[in-house]
Amino acid sequence: MPLSLNKIVKPQSIALNAKAAIFSSEISPTKRLYVEGVRPNFDRSDRRYLVKNIGKIYRLPFTLYQTVHLIKNDRGVKNSKITKEVFQRMEQLLKALGVDEYGFFEVHSEQLFRGCGIPHRYALVFSSAMNKEAFKNAPSIECQVEVAKIYAKTGNAANKVAEFLQENGFGASPNHSMGGQLDYSQAAKEAGIGVIGRHSMAITRKNGPCHRISVVYTDIENLSDYIISNKNELEWIMDFCKTCGKCIRKCPTEAIFQAPLALDGQHPTRIDYEKCCQGFIKYGCGVCIKECPFTAGNYEKLRGSFKKSEGCGNEKK
Ligand code: SF4
Ligand code: SF4
């Protein structure tokens, strides 16, 4: 029987819904499901690569199992203020877990996918880099393995941070990098660590779109004492995107729209998620990550040259 990613992530969603203090609203977007029934187009050398690298990805199902366990273990709010000392220990933990950037925001009902709930009102959002080298030959099996590897790594980071916060008397539940209760690109934007590129992924300062996101929900009220959000600083990237369009031109399945479209008549989306998912499963895509100048580029250098050329504004051919 083919592997169902939707079934694998469902227990996490059920566990979060069972503890929900905030639930989606009537205007919430529909949750995007993984496309089922598409078979990977692996040849013999892909299969060999997969077997050779199985050690990098075998932990993924265990991290999802651990996520469910930690959500069930969440005893709710006992403590709502974090001290500097505990926050600094959490920061050290984030560094040790390979989290490159993080932020937080207060979640509102309409930001949750329809039918989804969360136990606490703040979302701590974590981003961990993927290995850029794995995308050099995209589409490829290397990309697929790298994405699975980082799903495990970022999911594990959310688990460990939630566990740390629980041990320190806070209500905290992880949401694995697979199967978010909300749109993670949007979450990165709200948390001030990224803006959403035309390929619909969050572009961050350190890793461009070459990263994955996970979340911890908590009720800690004074995160703003320690985490400074600089949302506006990244907004120039949206102007850059208008002049670029490379991901749109290079996408092998033509999944990326020229401009956001409200396919459900309500919520604008930048990509045809079904087409993209098929491309990813079938070919191990990731072409848009490879092509995005923010993957390879130096953020400051790109900003400097864009500021100089601002005003020219023609999309490259
Ligand atoms: S991953 Fe591939 S199919 Fe999906 S949007 Fe990017 S380039 Fe297109
Ligand atoms: S490839 Fe260009 S248009 Fe697409 S997200 Fe990256 S910067 Fe924006």
PDB file of C-alpha atoms in Angstrom, residues 48-243:
ATOM      1  CA  ARG A  48      20.701   3.221  -4.579  1.00  0.00           C
ATOM      2  CA  TYR A  49      21.105   6.787  -3.292  1.00  0.00           C
ATOM      3  CA  LEU A  50      18.017   6.391  -1.144  1.00  0.00           C
ATOM      4  CA  VAL A  51      19.238   3.181   0.457  1.00  0.00           C
ATOM      5  CA  LYS A  52      22.686   4.678   1.040  1.00  0.00           C
ATOM      6  CA  ASN A  53      21.197   7.742   2.741  1.00  0.00           C
ATOM      7  CA  ILE A  54      18.412   6.095   4.689  1.00  0.00           C
ATOM      8  CA  GLY A  55      20.284   6.925   7.892  1.00  0.00           C
ATOM      9  CA  LYS A  56      19.586  10.634   7.252  1.00  0.00           C
ATOM     10  CA  ILE A  57      15.827  10.248   7.148  1.00  0.00           C
ATOM     11  CA  TYR A  58      14.803   7.230   9.222  1.00  0.00           C
ATOM     12  CA  ARG A  59      14.205   9.450  12.265  1.00  0.00           C
ATOM     13  CA  LEU A  60      11.385  11.384  10.592  1.00  0.00           C
ATOM     14  CA  PRO A  61       8.471   9.125  11.712  1.00  0.00           C
ATOM     15  CA  PHE A  62       9.917   8.966  15.241  1.00  0.00           C
ATOM     16  CA  THR A  63      10.023  12.772  15.478  1.00  0.00           C
ATOM     17  CA  LEU A  64       6.344  12.888  14.482  1.00  0.00           C
ATOM     18  CA  TYR A  65       5.514  10.276  17.105  1.00  0.00           C
ATOM     19  CA  GLN A  66       7.416  12.351  19.684  1.00  0.00           C
ATOM     20  CA  THR A  67       5.463  15.466  18.662  1.00  0.00           C
ATOM     21  CA  VAL A  68       2.159  13.742  19.464  1.00  0.00           C
ATOM     22  CA  HIS A  69       3.540  12.517  22.780  1.00  0.00           C
ATOM     23  CA  LEU A  70       4.634  16.031  23.777  1.00  0.00           C
ATOM     24  CA  ILE A  71       1.301  17.586  22.802  1.00  0.00           C
ATOM     25  CA  LYS A  72      -0.465  15.054  25.024  1.00  0.00           C
ATOM     26  CA  ASN A  73       2.032  15.807  27.783  1.00  0.00           C
ATOM     27  CA  ASP A  74       1.310  19.556  27.652  1.00  0.00           C
ATOM     28  CA  ARG A  75      -0.261  20.427  31.005  1.00  0.00           C
ATOM     29  CA  GLY A  76      -1.253  23.962  30.015  1.00  0.00           C
ATOM     30  CA  VAL A  77      -0.317  27.277  31.571  1.00  0.00           C
ATOM     31  CA  LYS A  78       1.427  27.226  34.909  1.00  0.00           C
ATOM     32  CA  ASN A  79       3.944  29.914  34.142  1.00  0.00           C
ATOM     33  CA  SER A  80       3.368  32.808  31.750  1.00  0.00           C
ATOM     34  CA  LYS A  81       6.562  34.853  32.128  1.00  0.00           C
ATOM     35  CA  ILE A  82       9.964  33.630  31.063  1.00  0.00           C
ATOM     36  CA  THR A  83      13.047  34.888  32.899  1.00  0.00           C
ATOM     37  CA  LYS A  84      16.143  36.080  31.098  1.00  0.00           C
ATOM     38  CA  GLU A  85      18.089  33.097  32.407  1.00  0.00           C
ATOM     39  CA  VAL A  86      15.573  30.525  31.091  1.00  0.00           C
ATOM     40  CA  PHE A  87      15.239  32.386  27.791  1.00  0.00           C
ATOM     41  CA  GLN A  88      19.010  32.347  27.327  1.00  0.00           C
ATOM     42  CA  ARG A  89      19.046  28.614  27.970  1.00  0.00           C
ATOM     43  CA  MET A  90      16.341  28.200  25.346  1.00  0.00           C
ATOM     44  CA  GLU A  91      18.447  30.257  22.923  1.00  0.00           C
ATOM     45  CA  GLN A  92      21.432  27.982  23.526  1.00  0.00           C
ATOM     46  CA  LEU A  93      19.225  24.981  22.907  1.00  0.00           C
ATOM     47  CA  LEU A  94      17.974  26.484  19.623  1.00  0.00           C
ATOM     48  CA  LYS A  95      21.544  27.012  18.487  1.00  0.00           C
ATOM     49  CA  ALA A  96      22.527  23.459  19.407  1.00  0.00           C
ATOM     50  CA  LEU A  97      19.501  22.143  17.471  1.00  0.00           C
ATOM     51  CA  GLY A  98      20.546  23.966  14.306  1.00  0.00           C
ATOM     52  CA  VAL A  99      17.841  26.642  14.318  1.00  0.00           C
ATOM     53  CA  ASP A 100      19.166  29.622  12.355  1.00  0.00           C
ATOM     54  CA  GLU A 101      16.365  32.131  12.799  1.00  0.00           C
ATOM     55  CA  TYR A 102      13.358  32.390  15.066  1.00  0.00           C
ATOM     56  CA  GLY A 103      10.583  34.774  15.981  1.00  0.00           C
ATOM     57  CA  PHE A 104       7.094  34.724  17.435  1.00  0.00           C
ATOM     58  CA  PHE A 105       3.619  36.127  16.895  1.00  0.00           C
ATOM     59  CA  GLU A 106       0.179  36.030  18.432  1.00  0.00           C
ATOM     60  CA  VAL A 107      -2.045  33.662  16.454  1.00  0.00           C
ATOM     61  CA  HIS A 108      -5.578  34.665  15.481  1.00  0.00           C
ATOM     62  CA  SER A 109      -8.349  32.204  14.606  1.00  0.00           C
ATOM     63  CA  GLU A 110      -8.520  33.183  10.950  1.00  0.00           C
ATOM     64  CA  GLN A 111      -4.823  32.319  10.492  1.00  0.00           C
ATOM     65  CA  LEU A 112      -5.445  28.672  11.378  1.00  0.00           C
ATOM     66  CA  PHE A 113      -6.441  26.218   8.681  1.00  0.00           C
ATOM     67  CA  ARG A 114     -10.138  25.373   8.728  1.00  0.00           C
ATOM     68  CA  GLY A 115     -10.895  22.659  11.277  1.00  0.00           C
ATOM     69  CA  CYS A 116      -7.590  23.227  13.092  1.00  0.00           C
ATOM     70  CA  GLY A 117      -6.995  24.396  16.643  1.00  0.00           C
ATOM     71  CA  ILE A 118      -4.016  25.138  18.871  1.00  0.00           C
ATOM     72  CA  PRO A 119      -3.580  25.009  22.659  1.00  0.00           C
ATOM     73  CA  HIS A 120      -1.836  28.366  23.164  1.00  0.00           C
ATOM     74  CA  ARG A 121      -2.023  31.794  21.604  1.00  0.00           C
ATOM     75  CA  TYR A 122       1.613  32.516  20.745  1.00  0.00           C
ATOM     76  CA  ALA A 123       3.581  30.707  18.057  1.00  0.00           C
ATOM     77  CA  LEU A 124       7.362  30.476  18.325  1.00  0.00           C
ATOM     78  CA  VAL A 125       8.549  29.968  14.744  1.00  0.00           C
ATOM     79  CA  PHE A 126      11.865  28.241  13.929  1.00  0.00           C
ATOM     80  CA  SER A 127      13.749  28.067  10.646  1.00  0.00           C
ATOM     81  CA  SER A 128      16.597  25.608   9.933  1.00  0.00           C
ATOM     82  CA  ALA A 129      18.747  25.662   6.805  1.00  0.00           C
ATOM     83  CA  MET A 130      18.764  22.952   4.167  1.00  0.00           C
ATOM     84  CA  ASN A 131      22.033  22.072   2.491  1.00  0.00           C
ATOM     85  CA  LYS A 132      22.227  24.252  -0.645  1.00  0.00           C
ATOM     86  CA  GLU A 133      24.516  21.729  -2.337  1.00  0.00           C
ATOM     87  CA  ALA A 134      21.642  19.219  -2.426  1.00  0.00           C
ATOM     88  CA  PHE A 135      19.663  21.602  -4.668  1.00  0.00           C
ATOM     89  CA  LYS A 136      22.410  22.272  -7.199  1.00  0.00           C
ATOM     90  CA  ASN A 137      21.153  19.513  -9.502  1.00  0.00           C
ATOM     91  CA  ALA A 138      17.431  19.954  -8.774  1.00  0.00           C
ATOM     92  CA  PRO A 139      15.198  18.218  -9.585  1.00  0.00           C
ATOM     93  CA  SER A 140      16.871  15.217  -8.020  1.00  0.00           C
ATOM     94  CA  ILE A 141      16.714  12.511  -5.376  1.00  0.00           C
ATOM     95  CA  GLU A 142      19.284  14.534  -3.390  1.00  0.00           C
ATOM     96  CA  CYS A 143      16.670  17.296  -2.915  1.00  0.00           C
ATOM     97  CA  GLN A 144      14.041  14.851  -1.701  1.00  0.00           C
ATOM     98  CA  VAL A 145      16.403  13.276   0.809  1.00  0.00           C
ATOM     99  CA  GLU A 146      17.561  16.681   2.018  1.00  0.00           C
ATOM    100  CA  VAL A 147      13.988  17.912   2.526  1.00  0.00           C
ATOM    101  CA  ALA A 148      13.092  14.752   4.478  1.00  0.00           C
ATOM    102  CA  LYS A 149      16.248  15.136   6.546  1.00  0.00           C
ATOM    103  CA  ILE A 150      15.425  18.729   7.460  1.00  0.00           C
ATOM    104  CA  TYR A 151      11.803  17.859   8.221  1.00  0.00           C
ATOM    105  CA  ALA A 152      13.189  15.500  10.849  1.00  0.00           C
ATOM    106  CA  LYS A 153      15.717  18.056  12.116  1.00  0.00           C
ATOM    107  CA  THR A 154      13.267  20.964  12.361  1.00  0.00           C
ATOM    108  CA  GLY A 155      10.511  18.764  13.782  1.00  0.00           C
ATOM    109  CA  ASN A 156      12.972  17.559  16.386  1.00  0.00           C
ATOM    110  CA  ALA A 157      13.902  21.166  17.214  1.00  0.00           C
ATOM    111  CA  ALA A 158      10.236  22.001  17.946  1.00  0.00           C
ATOM    112  CA  ASN A 159       9.948  18.855  20.076  1.00  0.00           C
ATOM    113  CA  LYS A 160      13.038  19.612  22.126  1.00  0.00           C
ATOM    114  CA  VAL A 161      12.079  23.242  22.718  1.00  0.00           C
ATOM    115  CA  ALA A 162       8.525  22.284  23.732  1.00  0.00           C
ATOM    116  CA  GLU A 163       9.969  19.670  26.091  1.00  0.00           C
ATOM    117  CA  PHE A 164      12.360  22.250  27.560  1.00  0.00           C
ATOM    118  CA  LEU A 165       9.534  24.736  28.128  1.00  0.00           C
ATOM    119  CA  GLN A 166       7.288  22.075  29.675  1.00  0.00           C
ATOM    120  CA  GLU A 167      10.088  21.111  32.065  1.00  0.00           C
ATOM    121  CA  ASN A 168      10.360  24.758  33.064  1.00  0.00           C
ATOM    122  CA  GLY A 169       6.678  25.011  33.932  1.00  0.00           C
ATOM    123  CA  PHE A 170       5.266  26.508  30.714  1.00  0.00           C
ATOM    124  CA  GLY A 171       2.386  25.360  28.574  1.00  0.00           C
ATOM    125  CA  ALA A 172       4.023  24.387  25.272  1.00  0.00           C
ATOM    126  CA  SER A 173       3.072  22.131  22.363  1.00  0.00           C
ATOM    127  CA  PRO A 174       5.144  21.463  19.247  1.00  0.00           C
ATOM    128  CA  ASN A 175       3.846  21.530  15.689  1.00  0.00           C
ATOM    129  CA  HIS A 176       6.138  19.452  13.505  1.00  0.00           C
ATOM    130  CA  SER A 177       7.564  20.816  10.255  1.00  0.00           C
ATOM    131  CA  MET A 178       5.203  18.358   8.528  1.00  0.00           C
ATOM    132  CA  GLY A 179       1.510  19.027   9.007  1.00  0.00           C
ATOM    133  CA  GLY A 180       1.180  22.596  10.292  1.00  0.00           C
ATOM    134  CA  GLN A 181      -2.086  23.807  11.774  1.00  0.00           C
ATOM    135  CA  LEU A 182      -1.377  27.038   9.882  1.00  0.00           C
ATOM    136  CA  ASP A 183       0.536  28.184   6.822  1.00  0.00           C
ATOM    137  CA  TYR A 184       4.218  28.130   7.807  1.00  0.00           C
ATOM    138  CA  SER A 185       5.332  30.688   5.209  1.00  0.00           C
ATOM    139  CA  GLN A 186       2.728  33.046   6.617  1.00  0.00           C
ATOM    140  CA  ALA A 187       3.891  32.172  10.135  1.00  0.00           C
ATOM    141  CA  ALA A 188       7.489  33.086   9.223  1.00  0.00           C
ATOM    142  CA  LYS A 189       6.226  36.395   7.866  1.00  0.00           C
ATOM    143  CA  GLU A 190       4.123  37.129  10.962  1.00  0.00           C
ATOM    144  CA  ALA A 191       7.090  36.236  13.174  1.00  0.00           C
ATOM    145  CA  GLY A 192       9.258  38.710  11.267  1.00  0.00           C
ATOM    146  CA  ILE A 193      11.828  36.178  10.035  1.00  0.00           C
ATOM    147  CA  GLY A 194      10.824  36.123   6.366  1.00  0.00           C
ATOM    148  CA  VAL A 195       8.673  37.464   3.567  1.00  0.00           C
ATOM    149  CA  ILE A 196       6.760  35.271   1.157  1.00  0.00           C
ATOM    150  CA  GLY A 197       8.391  34.966  -2.263  1.00  0.00           C
ATOM    151  CA  ARG A 198       6.515  34.372  -5.508  1.00  0.00           C
ATOM    152  CA  HIS A 199       7.262  30.654  -5.092  1.00  0.00           C
ATOM    153  CA  SER A 200       5.176  30.863  -1.875  1.00  0.00           C
ATOM    154  CA  MET A 201       8.055  29.987   0.440  1.00  0.00           C
ATOM    155  CA  ALA A 202       9.314  32.270   3.151  1.00  0.00           C
ATOM    156  CA  ILE A 203      12.541  33.978   2.131  1.00  0.00           C
ATOM    157  CA  THR A 204      14.702  34.550   5.189  1.00  0.00           C
ATOM    158  CA  ARG A 205      17.761  36.711   5.574  1.00  0.00           C
ATOM    159  CA  LYS A 206      20.172  33.825   6.262  1.00  0.00           C
ATOM    160  CA  ASN A 207      18.889  31.037   4.038  1.00  0.00           C
ATOM    161  CA  GLY A 208      16.581  32.583   1.438  1.00  0.00           C
ATOM    162  CA  PRO A 209      13.951  29.897   0.729  1.00  0.00           C
ATOM    163  CA  CYS A 210      16.408  27.048   1.427  1.00  0.00           C
ATOM    164  CA  HIS A 211      15.089  26.110   4.863  1.00  0.00           C
ATOM    165  CA  ARG A 212      12.174  24.462   6.665  1.00  0.00           C
ATOM    166  CA  ILE A 213       9.975  25.709   9.483  1.00  0.00           C
ATOM    167  CA  SER A 214       8.464  24.279  12.638  1.00  0.00           C
ATOM    168  CA  VAL A 215       6.502  25.848  15.475  1.00  0.00           C
ATOM    169  CA  VAL A 216       5.930  25.678  19.229  1.00  0.00           C
ATOM    170  CA  TYR A 217       2.680  27.072  20.658  1.00  0.00           C
ATOM    171  CA  THR A 218       2.968  28.624  24.091  1.00  0.00           C
ATOM    172  CA  ASP A 219       1.338  31.136  26.421  1.00  0.00           C
ATOM    173  CA  ILE A 220       4.535  32.920  27.417  1.00  0.00           C
ATOM    174  CA  GLU A 221       3.503  36.558  27.470  1.00  0.00           C
ATOM    175  CA  ASN A 222       6.824  38.373  27.584  1.00  0.00           C
ATOM    176  CA  LEU A 223       8.658  36.957  24.561  1.00  0.00           C
ATOM    177  CA  SER A 224       8.846  40.497  23.182  1.00  0.00           C
ATOM    178  CA  ASP A 225      11.264  41.336  26.021  1.00  0.00           C
ATOM    179  CA  TYR A 226      13.834  39.137  24.286  1.00  0.00           C
ATOM    180  CA  ILE A 227      12.827  38.712  20.641  1.00  0.00           C
ATOM    181  CA  ILE A 228      12.895  41.857  18.548  1.00  0.00           C
ATOM    182  CA  SER A 229      10.911  41.657  15.332  1.00  0.00           C
ATOM    183  CA  ASN A 230      12.202  43.584  12.322  1.00  0.00           C
ATOM    184  CA  LYS A 231       9.381  42.800   9.893  1.00  0.00           C
ATOM    185  CA  ASN A 232       9.729  45.927   7.782  1.00  0.00           C
ATOM    186  CA  GLU A 233      13.399  45.395   7.122  1.00  0.00           C
ATOM    187  CA  LEU A 234      12.736  42.463   4.795  1.00  0.00           C
ATOM    188  CA  GLU A 235       9.925  44.015   2.798  1.00  0.00           C
ATOM    189  CA  TRP A 236      12.178  45.221  -0.010  1.00  0.00           C
ATOM    190  CA  ILE A 237      12.356  41.541  -1.080  1.00  0.00           C
ATOM    191  CA  MET A 238       8.789  41.802  -2.344  1.00  0.00           C
ATOM    192  CA  ASP A 239       9.865  44.575  -4.727  1.00  0.00           C
ATOM    193  CA  PHE A 240      12.835  42.468  -5.769  1.00  0.00           C
ATOM    194  CA  CYS A 241      10.465  39.583  -6.550  1.00  0.00           C
ATOM    195  CA  LYS A 242       8.454  41.835  -8.887  1.00  0.00           C
ATOM    196  CA  THR A 243      11.566  42.381 -10.998  1.00  0.00           C
TER     197      THR A 243
END
